Tab-separated table of C-alpha atoms in Angstrom:
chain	number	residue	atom	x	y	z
A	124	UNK	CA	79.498	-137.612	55.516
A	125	UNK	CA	78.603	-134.101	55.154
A	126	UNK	CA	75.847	-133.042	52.820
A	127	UNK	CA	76.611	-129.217	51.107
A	128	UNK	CA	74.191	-128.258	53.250
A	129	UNK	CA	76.146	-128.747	56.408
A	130	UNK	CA	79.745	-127.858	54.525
A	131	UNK	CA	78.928	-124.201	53.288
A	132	UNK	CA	79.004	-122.715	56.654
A	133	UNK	CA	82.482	-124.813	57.476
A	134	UNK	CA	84.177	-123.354	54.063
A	135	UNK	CA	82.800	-120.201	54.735
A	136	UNK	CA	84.441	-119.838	58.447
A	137	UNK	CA	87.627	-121.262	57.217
A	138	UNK	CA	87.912	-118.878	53.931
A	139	UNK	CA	86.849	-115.975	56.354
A	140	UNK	CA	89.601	-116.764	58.291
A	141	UNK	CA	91.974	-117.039	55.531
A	142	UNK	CA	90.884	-113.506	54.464
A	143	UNK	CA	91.091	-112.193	58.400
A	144	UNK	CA	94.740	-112.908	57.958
A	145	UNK	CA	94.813	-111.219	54.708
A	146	UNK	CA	93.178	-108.289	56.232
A	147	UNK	CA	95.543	-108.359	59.261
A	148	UNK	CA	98.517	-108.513	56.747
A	149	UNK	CA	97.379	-105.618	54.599
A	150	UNK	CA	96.408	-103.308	57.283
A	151	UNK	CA	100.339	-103.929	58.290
A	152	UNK	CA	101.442	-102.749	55.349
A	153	UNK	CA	98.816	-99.956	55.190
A	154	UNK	CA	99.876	-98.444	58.221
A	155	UNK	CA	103.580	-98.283	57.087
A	156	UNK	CA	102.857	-96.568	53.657
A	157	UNK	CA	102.846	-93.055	55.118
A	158	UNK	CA	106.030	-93.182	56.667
A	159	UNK	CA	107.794	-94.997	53.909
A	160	UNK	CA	106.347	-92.453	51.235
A	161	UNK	CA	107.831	-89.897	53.192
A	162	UNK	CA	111.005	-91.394	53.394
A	163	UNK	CA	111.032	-91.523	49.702
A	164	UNK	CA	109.662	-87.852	49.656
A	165	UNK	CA	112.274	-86.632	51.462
A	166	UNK	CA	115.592	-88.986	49.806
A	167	UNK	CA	114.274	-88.546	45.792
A	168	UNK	CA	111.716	-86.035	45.250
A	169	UNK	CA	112.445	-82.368	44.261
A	170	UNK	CA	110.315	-80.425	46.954
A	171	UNK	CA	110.255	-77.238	45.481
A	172	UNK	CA	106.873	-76.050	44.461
A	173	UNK	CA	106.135	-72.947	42.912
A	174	UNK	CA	109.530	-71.730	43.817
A	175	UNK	CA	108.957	-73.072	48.148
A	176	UNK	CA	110.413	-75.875	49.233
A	177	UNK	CA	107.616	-78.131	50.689
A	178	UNK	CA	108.570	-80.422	53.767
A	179	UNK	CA	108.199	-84.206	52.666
A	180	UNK	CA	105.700	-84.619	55.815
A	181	UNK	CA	103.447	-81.701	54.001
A	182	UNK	CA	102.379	-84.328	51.106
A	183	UNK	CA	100.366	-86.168	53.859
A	184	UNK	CA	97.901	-83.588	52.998
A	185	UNK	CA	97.296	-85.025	49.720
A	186	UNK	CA	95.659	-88.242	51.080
A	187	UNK	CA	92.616	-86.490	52.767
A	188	UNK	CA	91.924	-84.023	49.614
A	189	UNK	CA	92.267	-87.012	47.308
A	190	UNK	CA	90.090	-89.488	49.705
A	191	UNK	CA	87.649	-86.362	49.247
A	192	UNK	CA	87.802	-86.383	45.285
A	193	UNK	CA	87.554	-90.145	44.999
A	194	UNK	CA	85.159	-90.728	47.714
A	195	UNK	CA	82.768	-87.864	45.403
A	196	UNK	CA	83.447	-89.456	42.606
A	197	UNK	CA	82.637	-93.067	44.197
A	198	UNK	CA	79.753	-92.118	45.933
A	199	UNK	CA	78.377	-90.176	42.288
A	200	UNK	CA	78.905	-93.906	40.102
A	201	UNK	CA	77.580	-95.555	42.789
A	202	UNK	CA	74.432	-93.036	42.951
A	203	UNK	CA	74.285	-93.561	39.507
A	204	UNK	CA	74.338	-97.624	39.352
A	205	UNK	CA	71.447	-100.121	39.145
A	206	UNK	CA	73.416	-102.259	41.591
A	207	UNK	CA	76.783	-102.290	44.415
A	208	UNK	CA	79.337	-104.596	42.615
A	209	UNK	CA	79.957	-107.669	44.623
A	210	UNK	CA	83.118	-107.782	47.659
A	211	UNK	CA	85.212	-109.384	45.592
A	212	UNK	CA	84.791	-107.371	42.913
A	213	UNK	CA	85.619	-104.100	44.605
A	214	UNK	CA	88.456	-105.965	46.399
A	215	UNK	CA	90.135	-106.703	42.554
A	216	UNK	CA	89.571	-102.952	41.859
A	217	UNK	CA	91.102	-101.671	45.209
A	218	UNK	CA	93.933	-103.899	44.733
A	219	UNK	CA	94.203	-102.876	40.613
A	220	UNK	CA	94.546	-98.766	42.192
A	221	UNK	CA	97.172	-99.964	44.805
A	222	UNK	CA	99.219	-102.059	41.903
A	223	UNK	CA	99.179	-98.658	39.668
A	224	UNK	CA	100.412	-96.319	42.336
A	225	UNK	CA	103.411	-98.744	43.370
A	226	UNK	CA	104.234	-99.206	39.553
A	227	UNK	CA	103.856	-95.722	39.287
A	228	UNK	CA	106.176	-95.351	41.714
A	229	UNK	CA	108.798	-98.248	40.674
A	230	UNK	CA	108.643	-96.923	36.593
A	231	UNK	CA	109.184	-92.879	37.690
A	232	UNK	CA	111.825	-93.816	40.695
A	233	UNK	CA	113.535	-96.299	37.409
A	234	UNK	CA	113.359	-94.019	34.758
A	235	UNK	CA	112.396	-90.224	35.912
A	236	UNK	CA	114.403	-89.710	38.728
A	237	UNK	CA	117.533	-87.005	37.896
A	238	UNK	CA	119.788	-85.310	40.299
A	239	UNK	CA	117.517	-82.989	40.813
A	240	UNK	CA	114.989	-85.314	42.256
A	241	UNK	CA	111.734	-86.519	41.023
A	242	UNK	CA	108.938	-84.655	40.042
A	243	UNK	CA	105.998	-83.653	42.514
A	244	UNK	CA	103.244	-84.882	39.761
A	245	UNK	CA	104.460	-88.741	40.184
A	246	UNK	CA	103.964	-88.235	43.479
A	247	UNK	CA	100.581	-86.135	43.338
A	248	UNK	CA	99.344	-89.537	40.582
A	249	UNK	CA	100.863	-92.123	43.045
A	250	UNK	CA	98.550	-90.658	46.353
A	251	UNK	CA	95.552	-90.312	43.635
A	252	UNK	CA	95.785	-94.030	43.210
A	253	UNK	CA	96.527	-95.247	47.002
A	254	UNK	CA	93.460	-92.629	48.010
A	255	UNK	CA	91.419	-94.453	45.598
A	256	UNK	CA	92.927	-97.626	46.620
A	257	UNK	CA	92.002	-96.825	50.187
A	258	UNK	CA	88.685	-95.563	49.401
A	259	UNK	CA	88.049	-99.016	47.532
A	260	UNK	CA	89.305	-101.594	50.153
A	261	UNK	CA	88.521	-99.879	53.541
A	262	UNK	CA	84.885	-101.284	53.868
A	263	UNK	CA	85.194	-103.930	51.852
A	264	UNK	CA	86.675	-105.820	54.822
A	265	UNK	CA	83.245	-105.350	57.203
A	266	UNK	CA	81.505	-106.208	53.398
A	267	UNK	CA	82.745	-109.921	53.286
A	268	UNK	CA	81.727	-110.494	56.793
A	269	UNK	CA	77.760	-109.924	55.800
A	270	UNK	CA	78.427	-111.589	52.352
A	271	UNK	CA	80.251	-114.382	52.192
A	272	UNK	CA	80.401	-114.904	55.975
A	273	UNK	CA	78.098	-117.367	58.438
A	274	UNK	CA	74.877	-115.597	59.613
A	275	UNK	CA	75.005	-116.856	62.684
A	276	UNK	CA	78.461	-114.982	63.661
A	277	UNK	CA	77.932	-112.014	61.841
A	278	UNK	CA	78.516	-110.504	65.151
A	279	UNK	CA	81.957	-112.389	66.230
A	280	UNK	CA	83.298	-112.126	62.769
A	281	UNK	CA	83.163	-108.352	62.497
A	282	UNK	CA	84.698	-108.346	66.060
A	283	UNK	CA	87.567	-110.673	64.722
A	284	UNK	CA	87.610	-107.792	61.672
A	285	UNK	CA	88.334	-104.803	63.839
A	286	UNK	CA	90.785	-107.203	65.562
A	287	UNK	CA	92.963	-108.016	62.342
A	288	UNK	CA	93.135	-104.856	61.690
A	289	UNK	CA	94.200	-103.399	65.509
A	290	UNK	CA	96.631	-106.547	65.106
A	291	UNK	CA	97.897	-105.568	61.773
A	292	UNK	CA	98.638	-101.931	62.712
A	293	UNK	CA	100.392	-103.008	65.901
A	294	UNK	CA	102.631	-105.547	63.938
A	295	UNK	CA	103.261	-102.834	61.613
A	296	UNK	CA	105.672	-101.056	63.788
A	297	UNK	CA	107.878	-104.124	63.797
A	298	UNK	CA	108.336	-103.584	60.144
């Protein structure tokens, strides 16, 4: 029989892998999200800003500015904080942002949207949330690969990180 000793680093490899397919599967649907928000953009949102009409590909600008804000505002808590809260912790907060933005999105596309499309501000809220969202989850991936993973394949298990996520990205054209 195995002592706990000799099962940690067994339970560890197998829930790694378990969350290398969840890492493979979000990065999918990551990589989709720009396209499909522009889609949306451009079918239910009134582009007209300031009295221009703004292409539906010109709100990809918003992502950058507001991975800018958030990252500041992220790096200034975490400047300010005794200690880094844990993977899984930050993983529950990343996924908290990306649950906002989409109900954001479901509640204003339900019971905003007119025939004169929906406003720009859902849409300026709904990128502040995936940015954050983004900012949250990115490195939390390499994260649970030095914290929860084996020591021994720190090395092989970031390698099989990088790979979800090239995997997950190429899948995500099939979608």
């Amino acid at each position: 029989t195995l002592s706990l000793h000799d099962a940690l680093p067994i339970f560890k490899l197998y829930f790694f892998l378990f969350l290398t397919f969840v890492t493979m599967i979000f990065f999918m649907l990551y990589a989709v999200e720009p396209s499909v928000l522009a889609l949306f953009i451009h079918h239910y949102v009134n582009k007209m800003i300031l009295g221009f009409q703004f292409p539906a590909s010109g709100y990809f600008i918003l992502n950058p500015v507001f991975n800018l804000v958030v990252g500041g505002v992220i790096i200034t808590l975490l400047v300010k904080s005794t200690k880094m809260p844990s993977a899984d912790k930050r993983v529950y907060l990343g996924l908290l942002f990306m649950g906002v933005a989409f109900l954001i999105l479901w509640l204003s596309a339900k019971y905003e949207y007119s025939s004169a499309g929906l406003s720009t501000w859902w849409i300026l809220i709904i990128y502040f949330f995936l940015s954050g969202a983004e900012m949250i989850l990115a490195p939390v991936a390499y994260a649970i690969v030095f914290e929860m993973g084996v020591s021994e394949l720190y090395g092989v298990m970031s390698g099989m990180t990088q790979a979800a996520i090239g995997v997950g990205a190429l899948f995500s054209e099939a979608l």
